[in-house]
């Protein structure tokens, strides 16, 4: 009896690996093209870090004329959640990071690990035949005992070397136990020596030397499914992955993964381990947490009405900090035109800051046309805000409101998310204006009579709805002068005792009176849109 008999006993009816090697031929891609993947487990929660990973992967694939695919790693069925897979794919579509290949599209599938059981078995059989894997019959009690013995002997814990109880069991005995119905799993017979180091050059982190792996890790579990470690190596090989981009919590597994590639006779891909997204807290940094931070969930951005472009732009900013400058120089280009460079990614903890995200979002929204703002805000409101939806029902008027200070050299930058929009534009809607607080701040001029006087005189003598902007402003200056205020701020500054104030104070009075806000975008545009009749009611 030899290892072939053992392999045949365990996997009597599986295809040889040649079948799969032929079925999934090498990809025909041009030199330098990278095949990059995102390989999440469907746990029901789409973390912003997952979107970050996908964006980077897709960017590299596009940039090199390669392929970006998504493989769902669902071999740990305890962790699985209903609709987890749909949730992930939907989120990627929502954020324009749809893969070229995934469940339902692509020649290198199935892209769901639980549907690839026969493939893993084929390779497990090969390893058994070659004596590079073996059945392990350890019960939980036996494993506990090994651990206890290791602890009392002050030795490294784990299933390795001399502690690996079934590593050297004679094949005849193993065959007998299996025939006898004894439960077992399959382990790798690790060829590693921890006194030796593997040299690994990570695309982001550079040279990393780590001890070789000597753990006889489980490759096929008692439920017949492979472990993640085993499955992903086979998948990355057959799917032609050339570059693995993933979170740096996986760095420690590199020795094991490289060893698996070696044992299976595969060429290993390159690795790029990205630093985790961190949040500043109490002067320190910690990982963005699914439990503690609502912004860790991709769904949060949708609910808040932060556009996908804003999220993507900010993530790109975190990935390559020179993106911000590039964006300033190339306001109209697509994010995918940015020359992304993995080598420029930070080696440790990437700071994720909501204030900065909203800042980026203000810039993104400032570049939208009124139509784009309208359409995005409208579909957000449909789902999340009935009141805003009602405001937007009058499309023609709303487009004018949203068009204020838009499309020019210095567009307005006060909108960061659709959930703020209702408040930001409310004074443009009479019912909301009426309902707003009476206790608004007139700032410098707060004498009631003076305010009345300014407004009255303005509408009686100066206001003309047909004025152009320059005339309109000159008239406010005339008004200022008539009432003893300086026409120019600098005149006032040079001679403060001569005047009651300056033209800015006068326009503030008009602004506050007509909008009940001390800060708004361009007052001229606002007044034009509100129109004479409604302005007079407010005056
Ligand atoms: N399925 C692993 C995870 O859930 C992916 C690790 C990898 O990309 O190799 O994070």
Short mmCIF file of C-alpha atoms and ligand atoms in Angstrom, two decimals:
data_model
loop_
_atom_site.label_atom_id
_atom_site.label_comp_id
_atom_site.label_asym_id
_atom_site.label_seq_id
_atom_site.Cartn_x
_atom_site.Cartn_y
_atom_site.Cartn_z
CA UNK A 1 0.00 0.00 0.00
CA UNK A 2 1.36 3.40 -0.87
CA UNK A 3 0.29 7.02 -0.95
CA UNK A 4 -1.57 6.49 -4.23
CA UNK A 5 -3.81 3.90 -2.58
CA UNK A 6 -4.44 6.30 0.27
CA UNK A 7 -5.30 9.10 -2.17
CA UNK A 8 -7.64 6.83 -4.14
CA UNK A 9 -9.36 5.68 -1.01
CA UNK A 10 -10.03 9.22 0.12
CA UNK A 11 -10.92 10.66 -3.29
CA UNK A 12 -11.98 7.77 -5.50
CA UNK A 13 -13.80 9.77 -8.13
CA UNK A 14 -12.04 13.03 -8.75
CA UNK A 15 -10.56 14.32 -11.97
CA UNK A 16 -6.82 14.67 -12.32
CA UNK A 17 -5.39 18.16 -11.95
CA UNK A 18 -4.47 18.16 -15.67
CA UNK A 19 -8.17 18.45 -16.38
CA UNK A 20 -8.36 21.75 -14.53
CA UNK A 21 -5.03 22.95 -15.80
CA UNK A 22 -6.38 22.53 -19.34
CA UNK A 23 -9.79 23.88 -18.55
CA UNK A 24 -8.32 27.13 -17.23
CA UNK A 25 -5.49 27.97 -19.59
CA UNK A 26 -3.13 30.85 -19.01
CA UNK A 27 -4.73 34.15 -19.77
CA UNK A 28 -3.78 35.76 -23.00
CA UNK A 29 -2.84 39.21 -21.80
CA UNK A 30 -0.32 41.73 -22.91
CA UNK A 31 2.98 42.11 -21.11
CA UNK A 32 2.63 43.86 -17.76
CA UNK A 33 -1.14 43.31 -17.53
CA UNK A 34 -2.13 42.51 -13.96
CA UNK A 35 -4.84 40.13 -12.90
CA UNK A 36 -6.07 41.40 -9.57
CA UNK A 37 -8.84 40.15 -7.37
CA UNK A 38 -10.98 41.02 -4.41
CA UNK A 39 -11.84 37.94 -2.40
CA UNK A 40 -14.28 38.72 0.39
CA UNK A 41 -16.12 36.34 2.65
CA UNK A 42 -19.86 36.92 2.64
CA UNK A 43 -20.33 37.94 6.25
CA UNK A 44 -23.23 40.28 5.57
CA UNK A 45 -21.34 43.48 6.27
CA UNK A 46 -19.66 45.44 3.52
CA UNK A 47 -16.81 47.33 5.16
CA UNK A 48 -15.50 50.55 3.65
CA UNK A 49 -12.09 48.84 3.71
CA UNK A 50 -13.50 46.29 1.24
CA UNK A 51 -14.48 49.05 -1.13
CA UNK A 52 -11.01 50.53 -0.70
CA UNK A 53 -9.45 47.18 -1.63
CA UNK A 54 -11.69 46.77 -4.65
CA UNK A 55 -11.05 50.27 -5.89
CA UNK A 56 -7.31 49.73 -5.73
CA UNK A 57 -7.59 46.34 -7.42
CA UNK A 58 -9.81 47.65 -10.18
CA UNK A 59 -7.61 50.66 -10.71
CA UNK A 60 -4.50 48.53 -11.19
CA UNK A 61 -6.29 46.15 -13.50
CA UNK A 62 -7.60 48.99 -15.66
CA UNK A 63 -4.31 50.80 -15.66
CA UNK A 64 -2.44 47.77 -16.94
CA UNK A 65 -5.16 46.48 -19.31
CA UNK A 66 -5.52 43.54 -16.99
CA UNK A 67 -8.47 41.91 -15.28
CA UNK A 68 -10.24 42.62 -12.02
CA UNK A 69 -12.30 39.76 -10.67
CA UNK A 70 -14.24 39.09 -7.52
CA UNK A 71 -14.20 35.68 -5.91
CA UNK A 72 -16.43 34.93 -2.98
CA UNK A 73 -14.69 32.96 -0.26
CA UNK A 74 -17.47 31.11 1.46
CA UNK A 75 -15.80 27.97 2.71
CA UNK A 76 -16.32 28.96 6.33
CA UNK A 77 -20.02 28.33 6.29
CA UNK A 78 -20.47 29.20 9.97
CA UNK A 79 -19.71 32.84 9.18
CA UNK A 80 -22.00 33.04 6.23
CA UNK A 81 -25.04 35.25 6.11
CA UNK A 82 -28.04 35.19 3.84
CA UNK A 83 -27.76 37.62 0.92
CA UNK A 84 -24.15 38.30 1.86
CA UNK A 85 -22.98 37.65 -1.70
CA UNK A 86 -25.63 39.86 -3.33
CA UNK A 87 -24.82 42.60 -0.83
CA UNK A 88 -21.17 42.65 -1.81
CA UNK A 89 -21.77 42.60 -5.55
CA UNK A 90 -24.46 45.26 -5.28
CA UNK A 91 -22.17 47.53 -3.27
CA UNK A 92 -19.42 47.18 -5.88
CA UNK A 93 -21.88 48.03 -8.65
CA UNK A 94 -23.21 50.98 -6.69
CA UNK A 95 -19.70 52.37 -6.38
CA UNK A 96 -18.67 51.74 -10.00
CA UNK A 97 -16.12 49.13 -9.05
CA UNK A 98 -17.87 46.26 -10.76
CA UNK A 99 -15.50 43.44 -11.57
CA UNK A 100 -14.78 42.19 -15.09
CA UNK A 101 -15.42 38.68 -13.85
CA UNK A 102 -17.43 37.31 -10.96
CA UNK A 103 -20.39 35.04 -10.26
CA UNK A 104 -22.33 34.86 -13.49
CA UNK A 105 -19.65 36.29 -15.78
CA UNK A 106 -16.17 35.12 -16.70
CA UNK A 107 -14.35 32.08 -18.04
CA UNK A 108 -12.41 31.21 -14.92
CA UNK A 109 -15.31 30.39 -12.59
CA UNK A 110 -17.09 29.26 -10.61
CA UNK A 111 -16.25 32.36 -8.62
CA UNK A 112 -17.92 31.02 -5.50
CA UNK A 113 -15.60 28.74 -3.57
CA UNK A 114 -18.33 26.46 -2.31
CA UNK A 115 -18.98 25.49 -5.93
CA UNK A 116 -15.35 24.49 -6.50
CA UNK A 117 -15.20 21.56 -4.12
CA UNK A 118 -14.24 19.08 -6.83
CA UNK A 119 -11.34 21.28 -7.89
CA UNK A 120 -9.89 21.45 -4.38
CA UNK A 121 -10.31 17.72 -3.98
CA UNK A 122 -8.36 17.12 -7.14
CA UNK A 123 -5.38 19.07 -5.82
CA UNK A 124 -5.69 17.59 -2.34
CA UNK A 125 -5.55 14.18 -3.96
CA UNK A 126 -2.42 15.14 -5.82
CA UNK A 127 -0.74 16.21 -2.60
CA UNK A 128 -1.79 12.96 -0.91
CA UNK A 129 -0.36 10.96 -3.81
CA UNK A 130 2.91 12.81 -3.56
CA UNK A 131 3.07 12.36 0.19
CA UNK A 132 2.78 16.12 0.71
CA UNK A 133 -0.45 15.84 2.66
CA UNK A 134 -1.87 13.29 5.05
CA UNK A 135 -5.03 12.39 6.92
CA UNK A 136 -5.06 13.46 10.55
CA UNK A 137 -7.29 11.64 12.99
CA UNK A 138 -6.81 13.91 15.99
CA UNK A 139 -9.84 14.38 18.18
CA UNK A 140 -10.42 17.69 19.95
CA UNK A 141 -9.17 16.07 23.15
CA UNK A 142 -5.96 14.97 21.48
CA UNK A 143 -5.39 18.47 20.10
CA UNK A 144 -6.00 19.93 23.55
CA UNK A 145 -3.50 17.54 25.01
CA UNK A 146 -0.84 18.43 22.45
CA UNK A 147 -1.36 22.07 23.30
CA UNK A 148 -1.16 21.48 27.04
CA UNK A 149 2.03 19.47 26.61
CA UNK A 150 3.55 22.23 24.48
CA UNK A 151 2.64 24.84 27.05
CA UNK A 152 4.16 22.93 29.92
CA UNK A 153 7.30 22.23 27.87
CA UNK A 154 7.35 25.98 27.01
CA UNK A 155 7.36 25.21 23.32
CA UNK A 156 5.64 26.88 20.42
CA UNK A 157 2.01 25.76 20.12
CA UNK A 158 0.53 24.37 16.96
CA UNK A 159 0.48 21.21 14.90
CA UNK A 160 3.98 20.80 13.56
CA UNK A 161 7.11 18.66 13.46
CA UNK A 162 7.38 16.17 16.25
CA UNK A 163 4.07 17.32 17.75
CA UNK A 164 2.17 16.48 14.60
CA UNK A 165 0.85 13.19 15.81
CA UNK A 166 -0.32 11.71 12.52
CA UNK A 167 2.31 13.24 10.27
CA UNK A 168 4.32 10.06 10.09
CA UNK A 169 1.68 7.44 10.60
CA UNK A 170 2.37 4.48 8.32
CA UNK A 171 0.10 4.55 5.29
CA UNK A 172 -1.28 1.08 5.97
CA UNK A 173 -2.48 2.20 9.37
CA UNK A 174 -4.04 5.35 8.00
CA UNK A 175 -5.86 3.29 5.35
CA UNK A 176 -7.12 0.93 7.99
CA UNK A 177 -8.43 3.74 10.16
CA UNK A 178 -10.25 5.29 7.23
CA UNK A 179 -11.77 1.95 6.25
CA UNK A 180 -12.76 1.60 9.85
CA UNK A 181 -14.76 4.83 9.58
CA UNK A 182 -12.56 6.94 11.87
CA UNK A 183 -13.18 10.66 11.29
CA UNK A 184 -10.32 12.63 9.82
CA UNK A 185 -9.25 15.83 8.16
CA UNK A 186 -6.44 16.39 5.68
CA UNK A 187 -3.33 18.32 6.59
CA UNK A 188 -0.42 19.69 4.67
CA UNK A 189 2.87 17.95 5.41
CA UNK A 190 4.80 21.16 5.75
CA UNK A 191 8.34 21.04 4.35
CA UNK A 192 9.26 24.26 6.17
CA UNK A 193 12.01 24.89 8.67
CA UNK A 194 11.36 27.84 10.98
CA UNK A 195 15.09 28.33 11.53
CA UNK A 196 15.24 29.41 7.91
CA UNK A 197 13.77 32.60 6.56
CA UNK A 198 11.70 33.24 3.51
CA UNK A 199 12.49 36.40 1.63
CA UNK A 200 9.45 38.19 0.42
CA UNK A 201 9.29 41.45 -1.44
CA UNK A 202 5.96 43.09 -0.91
CA UNK A 203 4.99 45.67 -3.53
CA UNK A 204 3.98 48.14 -0.83
CA UNK A 205 5.91 47.12 2.26
CA UNK A 206 9.16 46.17 0.59
CA UNK A 207 11.40 43.38 1.84
CA UNK A 208 9.97 41.29 4.60
CA UNK A 209 11.88 38.32 6.00
CA UNK A 210 9.89 35.82 7.98
CA UNK A 211 10.55 32.35 9.35
CA UNK A 212 9.38 29.55 7.09
CA UNK A 213 6.09 27.93 7.95
CA UNK A 214 6.25 24.53 9.59
CA UNK A 215 2.63 24.18 10.67
CA UNK A 216 0.83 21.23 9.16
CA UNK A 217 -2.23 23.32 8.49
CA UNK A 218 -5.59 21.78 7.68
CA UNK A 219 -6.29 21.82 3.97
CA UNK A 220 -9.57 19.89 3.88
CA UNK A 221 -11.87 20.19 6.88
CA UNK A 222 -14.19 17.58 8.36
CA UNK A 223 -17.09 19.01 6.36
CA UNK A 224 -15.17 18.18 3.19
CA UNK A 225 -14.60 21.83 2.32
CA UNK A 226 -11.13 23.30 2.01
CA UNK A 227 -9.73 25.90 4.35
CA UNK A 228 -9.34 29.43 3.03
CA UNK A 229 -5.55 29.03 2.84
CA UNK A 230 -5.70 25.99 0.61
CA UNK A 231 -8.61 27.11 -1.53
CA UNK A 232 -7.35 30.57 -2.33
CA UNK A 233 -3.95 29.33 -3.50
CA UNK A 234 -5.57 26.97 -5.98
CA UNK A 235 -8.01 29.64 -7.09
CA UNK A 236 -5.39 32.30 -7.55
CA UNK A 237 -3.38 29.83 -9.60
CA UNK A 238 -6.23 28.67 -11.83
CA UNK A 239 -7.72 32.13 -12.17
CA UNK A 240 -4.37 33.52 -13.22
CA UNK A 241 -3.98 36.08 -10.44
CA UNK A 242 -0.70 37.93 -10.86
CA UNK A 243 -1.02 40.38 -8.00
CA UNK A 244 -2.72 39.83 -4.67
CA UNK A 245 -3.85 43.09 -3.09
CA UNK A 246 -5.30 42.66 0.37
CA UNK A 247 -5.24 44.02 3.89
CA UNK A 248 -2.02 43.79 5.85
CA UNK A 249 -3.61 41.54 8.46
CA UNK A 250 -2.61 38.83 5.97
CA UNK A 251 1.12 39.56 5.99
CA UNK A 252 1.71 36.97 8.68
CA UNK A 253 0.22 34.31 6.41
CA UNK A 254 2.62 34.97 3.55
CA UNK A 255 5.12 32.23 4.53
CA UNK A 256 2.31 29.69 4.58
CA UNK A 257 0.80 30.91 1.34
CA UNK A 258 4.11 30.93 -0.51
CA UNK A 259 4.77 27.44 0.78
CA UNK A 260 1.42 26.23 -0.51
CA UNK A 261 2.16 27.67 -3.94
CA UNK A 262 5.51 25.91 -3.86
CA UNK A 263 4.17 22.56 -2.68
CA UNK A 264 1.45 22.61 -5.31
CA UNK A 265 3.99 23.43 -8.00
CA UNK A 266 2.45 26.82 -8.83
CA UNK A 267 4.08 30.12 -9.58
CA UNK A 268 3.24 32.50 -6.74
CA UNK A 269 1.69 35.88 -7.49
CA UNK A 270 3.14 39.13 -6.23
CA UNK A 271 1.72 40.54 -3.04
CA UNK A 272 0.72 44.05 -2.11
CA UNK A 273 -0.45 44.35 1.46
CA UNK A 274 -2.31 47.55 2.13
CA UNK A 275 -2.37 49.35 5.46
CA UNK A 276 -5.68 49.21 7.32
CA UNK A 277 -7.98 52.22 7.45
CA UNK A 278 -7.54 53.85 10.84
CA UNK A 279 -9.47 56.34 12.85
CA UNK A 280 -7.98 58.97 15.09
CA UNK A 281 -9.15 58.63 18.65
CA UNK A 282 -7.94 60.08 21.94
CA UNK A 283 -4.67 61.13 20.40
CA UNK A 284 -4.03 57.62 19.06
CA UNK A 285 -5.08 55.61 16.05
CA UNK A 286 -7.18 52.50 15.88
CA UNK A 287 -8.69 50.37 13.13
CA UNK A 288 -12.06 51.47 11.79
CA UNK A 289 -14.39 49.17 13.62
CA UNK A 290 -17.48 47.50 12.36
CA UNK A 291 -18.98 47.64 15.84
CA UNK A 292 -18.05 51.14 16.92
CA UNK A 293 -17.99 53.26 13.78
CA UNK A 294 -21.06 53.73 11.63
CA UNK A 295 -18.81 55.06 8.84
CA UNK A 296 -17.15 51.63 8.61
CA UNK A 297 -20.22 50.35 6.72
CA UNK A 298 -20.52 51.13 3.04
CA UNK A 299 -24.29 51.46 3.57
CA UNK A 300 -23.68 54.50 5.79
CA UNK A 301 -22.66 56.68 2.84
CA UNK A 302 -25.75 55.86 0.90
CA UNK A 303 -27.98 56.60 3.87
CA UNK A 304 -26.26 59.92 4.54
CA UNK A 305 -26.42 60.87 0.89
CA UNK A 306 -22.69 61.12 0.32
CA UNK A 307 -22.26 60.57 -3.42
CA UNK A 308 -20.31 57.55 -4.58
CA UNK A 309 -17.89 59.82 -6.41
CA UNK A 310 -17.02 61.49 -3.13
CA UNK A 311 -16.40 58.18 -1.42
CA UNK A 312 -14.26 56.92 -4.28
CA UNK A 313 -12.30 60.16 -4.52
CA UNK A 314 -11.57 60.17 -0.83
CA UNK A 315 -10.48 56.54 -0.87
CA UNK A 316 -8.17 57.30 -3.78
CA UNK A 317 -6.82 60.19 -1.78
CA UNK A 318 -6.00 57.87 1.08
CA UNK A 319 -4.35 55.41 -1.29
CA UNK A 320 -2.18 58.00 -3.05
CA UNK A 321 -1.96 61.37 -1.35
CA UNK A 322 -0.87 63.08 -4.58
CA UNK A 323 -4.34 62.39 -5.95
CA UNK A 324 -5.56 65.65 -4.42
CA UNK A 325 -3.13 67.77 -6.41
CA UNK A 326 -3.84 65.80 -9.56
CA UNK A 327 -7.55 66.37 -9.09
CA UNK A 328 -7.03 70.13 -8.73
CA UNK A 329 -5.13 70.12 -12.01
CA UNK A 330 -7.58 67.79 -13.73
CA UNK A 331 -11.03 68.68 -12.43
CA UNK A 332 -12.88 67.09 -15.32
CA UNK A 333 -11.05 63.80 -15.68
CA UNK A 334 -12.25 60.44 -14.48
CA UNK A 335 -10.70 58.95 -11.39
CA UNK A 336 -9.50 56.16 -13.63
CA UNK A 337 -7.26 58.57 -15.53
CA UNK A 338 -5.22 59.23 -12.42
CA UNK A 339 -1.81 57.52 -12.63
CA UNK A 340 -2.09 55.46 -9.49
CA UNK A 341 1.11 54.10 -8.03
CA UNK A 342 1.06 51.29 -5.48
CA UNK A 343 4.53 52.18 -4.37
CA UNK A 344 3.23 55.49 -3.10
CA UNK A 345 0.84 53.79 -0.69
CA UNK A 346 1.54 54.20 3.01
CA UNK A 347 3.23 51.31 4.75
CA UNK A 348 1.24 51.58 7.97
CA UNK A 349 -2.16 52.77 9.21
CA UNK A 350 -3.97 54.93 6.65
CA UNK A 351 -5.95 57.64 8.39
CA UNK A 352 -9.63 57.71 7.53
CA UNK A 353 -11.17 60.99 8.56
CA UNK A 354 -14.83 61.86 8.05
CA UNK A 355 -14.15 65.60 8.15
CA UNK A 356 -11.77 65.20 5.25
CA UNK A 357 -14.23 62.92 3.46
CA UNK A 358 -16.91 65.61 3.66
CA UNK A 359 -14.45 68.18 2.46
CA UNK A 360 -13.65 66.07 -0.58
CA UNK A 361 -17.36 65.62 -1.09
CA UNK A 362 -17.94 69.38 -1.13
CA UNK A 363 -15.44 69.64 -3.94
CA UNK A 364 -16.95 66.73 -5.83
CA UNK A 365 -20.45 68.18 -5.58
CA UNK A 366 -19.17 71.62 -6.58
CA UNK A 367 -18.12 70.13 -9.91
CA UNK A 368 -21.56 68.67 -10.65
CA UNK A 369 -23.97 70.42 -12.96
CA UNK A 370 -27.34 71.49 -11.56
CA UNK A 371 -28.87 68.55 -13.41
CA UNK A 372 -26.53 66.09 -11.79
CA UNK A 373 -27.15 67.53 -8.35
CA UNK A 374 -30.86 67.44 -8.98
CA UNK A 375 -30.93 63.84 -10.16
CA UNK A 376 -28.73 62.51 -7.38
CA UNK A 377 -30.48 64.48 -4.65
CA UNK A 378 -33.85 63.49 -6.02
CA UNK A 379 -33.16 59.78 -5.97
CA UNK A 380 -31.67 60.05 -2.51
CA UNK A 381 -34.71 61.98 -1.27
CA UNK A 382 -37.04 59.41 -2.76
CA UNK A 383 -35.59 56.84 -0.43
CA UNK A 384 -34.70 58.90 2.63
CA UNK A 385 -36.37 62.29 2.88
CA UNK A 386 -39.99 62.99 1.97
CA UNK A 387 -39.75 66.69 2.74
CA UNK A 388 -36.81 67.24 0.44
CA UNK A 389 -38.60 65.22 -2.20
CA UNK A 390 -41.57 67.60 -2.03
CA UNK A 391 -39.25 70.57 -2.38
CA UNK A 392 -37.68 69.03 -5.46
CA UNK A 393 -40.99 68.21 -7.12
CA UNK A 394 -40.93 71.57 -8.92
CA UNK A 395 -38.04 70.58 -11.11
CA UNK A 396 -37.69 73.78 -13.10
CA UNK A 397 -37.49 75.93 -10.00
CA UNK A 398 -35.24 73.50 -8.13
CA UNK A 399 -32.82 73.43 -11.02
CA UNK A 400 -32.50 77.18 -10.75
CA UNK A 401 -31.91 76.93 -7.00
CA UNK A 402 -29.32 74.20 -7.41
CA UNK A 403 -27.73 76.12 -10.25
CA UNK A 404 -26.77 79.07 -8.04
CA UNK A 405 -23.00 79.60 -8.24
CA UNK A 406 -22.52 76.49 -10.29
CA UNK A 407 -20.55 75.94 -13.46
CA UNK A 408 -18.34 79.01 -12.97
CA UNK A 409 -14.74 79.53 -11.90
CA UNK A 410 -15.55 79.54 -8.21
CA UNK A 411 -18.47 77.19 -7.69
CA UNK A 412 -20.25 76.98 -4.36
CA UNK A 413 -18.75 74.43 -2.01
CA UNK A 414 -21.24 74.23 0.80
CA UNK A 415 -22.95 70.94 0.01
CA UNK A 416 -21.25 67.79 1.30
CA UNK A 417 -24.17 65.39 1.38
CA UNK A 418 -27.78 65.21 0.31
CA UNK A 419 -28.95 64.91 3.89
CA UNK A 420 -27.78 68.52 4.40
CA UNK A 421 -29.41 69.82 1.25
CA UNK A 422 -32.87 70.45 2.69
CA UNK A 423 -31.50 72.89 5.22
CA UNK A 424 -29.04 74.47 2.82
CA UNK A 425 -31.68 75.44 0.26
CA UNK A 426 -34.73 75.78 2.49
CA UNK A 427 -34.92 79.60 2.38
CA UNK A 428 -35.52 79.39 -1.34
CA UNK A 429 -38.91 77.80 -0.59
CA UNK A 430 -41.50 80.13 0.91
CA UNK A 431 -43.12 77.71 3.34
CA UNK A 432 -39.72 76.70 4.71
CA UNK A 433 -38.66 80.35 4.83
CA UNK A 434 -41.75 81.26 6.80
CA UNK A 435 -41.21 78.41 9.19
CA UNK A 436 -37.58 79.30 9.85
CA UNK A 437 -36.51 80.98 13.06
CA UNK A 438 -37.32 84.63 13.63
CA UNK A 439 -34.21 84.99 15.72
CA UNK A 440 -31.73 85.26 12.92
CA UNK A 441 -28.54 87.14 13.34
CA UNK A 442 -28.22 90.52 11.66
CA UNK A 443 -24.64 90.67 12.78
CA UNK A 444 -23.29 94.21 12.95
CA UNK A 445 -26.43 96.24 12.43
CA UNK A 446 -28.94 95.07 14.98
CA UNK A 447 -31.03 98.13 15.63
CA UNK A 448 -34.53 97.21 14.50
CA UNK A 449 -35.44 100.65 13.22
CA UNK A 450 -32.23 100.97 11.26
CA UNK A 451 -32.85 97.58 9.67
CA UNK A 452 -36.38 98.53 8.68
CA UNK A 453 -35.10 101.78 7.26
CA UNK A 454 -32.46 100.08 5.13
CA UNK A 455 -34.84 97.49 3.73
CA UNK A 456 -37.63 99.98 3.10
CA UNK A 457 -35.43 102.46 1.32
CA UNK A 458 -33.84 99.72 -0.77
CA UNK A 459 -37.09 98.40 -2.12
CA UNK A 460 -38.67 101.84 -2.56
CA UNK A 461 -35.83 103.58 -4.26
CA UNK A 462 -33.16 101.21 -5.52
CA UNK A 463 -34.41 97.70 -6.25
CA UNK A 464 -35.13 96.94 -9.88
CA UNK A 465 -35.65 93.35 -10.86
CA UNK A 466 -34.16 93.96 -14.31
CA UNK A 467 -30.79 95.19 -13.12
CA UNK A 468 -27.68 93.30 -14.05
CA UNK A 469 -25.27 92.31 -11.35
CA UNK A 470 -23.07 95.36 -11.56
CA UNK A 471 -25.93 97.82 -11.46
CA UNK A 472 -27.51 95.86 -8.65
CA UNK A 473 -24.36 96.12 -6.59
CA UNK A 474 -23.78 99.78 -7.41
CA UNK A 475 -27.25 100.50 -6.15
CA UNK A 476 -26.49 98.84 -2.85
CA UNK A 477 -23.47 101.08 -2.66
CA UNK A 478 -25.67 104.09 -3.38
CA UNK A 479 -28.01 102.96 -0.64
CA UNK A 480 -25.09 102.61 1.74
CA UNK A 481 -23.86 106.08 0.94
CA UNK A 482 -27.28 107.65 1.34
CA UNK A 483 -27.58 106.20 4.81
CA UNK A 484 -24.10 107.22 5.97
CA UNK A 485 -22.20 103.94 5.31
CA UNK A 486 -18.98 103.70 3.30
CA UNK A 487 -19.34 102.56 -0.33
CA UNK A 488 -16.20 100.46 -0.01
CA UNK A 489 -14.85 98.44 2.89
CA UNK A 490 -11.42 99.99 2.52
CA UNK A 491 -12.82 103.52 2.72
CA UNK A 492 -14.41 102.52 5.97
CA UNK A 493 -11.22 100.96 7.30
CA UNK A 494 -9.24 104.08 6.51
CA UNK A 495 -11.76 106.31 8.23
CA UNK A 496 -13.93 104.34 10.63
CA UNK A 497 -15.18 107.35 12.56
CA UNK A 498 -16.61 108.97 9.47
CA UNK A 499 -19.13 106.19 8.76
CA UNK A 500 -21.83 104.14 10.50
CA UNK A 501 -20.42 101.08 8.80
CA UNK A 502 -19.82 99.92 5.24
CA UNK A 503 -21.54 98.45 2.20
CA UNK A 504 -20.94 94.90 3.47
CA UNK A 505 -23.05 95.61 6.53
CA UNK A 506 -25.83 96.84 4.34
CA UNK A 507 -25.84 93.80 2.10
CA UNK A 508 -25.79 91.60 5.18
CA UNK A 509 -28.97 93.27 6.35
CA UNK A 510 -30.60 92.60 3.00
CA UNK A 511 -29.31 89.06 2.94
CA UNK A 512 -30.57 88.24 6.41
CA UNK A 513 -33.89 89.92 5.84
CA UNK A 514 -34.51 88.03 2.60
CA UNK A 515 -33.10 84.62 3.51
CA UNK A 516 -32.86 84.60 7.32
CA UNK A 517 -29.28 83.47 6.92
CA UNK A 518 -26.15 85.51 7.40
CA UNK A 519 -24.30 83.28 4.94
CA UNK A 520 -25.60 82.27 1.54
CA UNK A 521 -24.21 81.94 -1.93
CA UNK A 522 -24.51 84.91 -4.26
CA UNK A 523 -27.32 87.20 -3.13
CA UNK A 524 -27.87 88.66 -6.58
CA UNK A 525 -28.60 85.21 -8.02
CA UNK A 526 -30.80 84.35 -5.07
CA UNK A 527 -32.88 87.50 -5.48
CA UNK A 528 -33.26 86.92 -9.21
CA UNK A 529 -34.65 83.46 -8.61
CA UNK A 530 -36.98 84.42 -5.80
CA UNK A 531 -38.30 87.29 -7.90
CA UNK A 532 -39.88 90.63 -7.06
CA UNK A 533 -43.25 89.50 -5.85
CA UNK A 534 -41.94 87.03 -3.30
CA UNK A 535 -39.09 89.31 -2.23
CA UNK A 536 -41.50 92.08 -1.38
CA UNK A 537 -43.42 89.71 0.86
CA UNK A 538 -40.21 88.94 2.71
CA UNK A 539 -39.07 92.54 2.98
N1 LIG B 1 -11.31 35.81 2.13
C1 LIG B 1 -10.29 36.59 2.75
C2 LIG B 1 -10.97 37.64 3.62
O1 LIG B 1 -12.07 37.47 3.94
C3 LIG B 1 -9.42 37.21 1.69
C4 LIG B 1 -7.96 37.15 1.92
C5 LIG B 1 -7.18 37.32 0.63
O2 LIG B 1 -7.47 38.29 -0.08
O3 LIG B 1 -6.32 36.50 0.33
O4 LIG B 1 -10.41 38.63 3.99
#
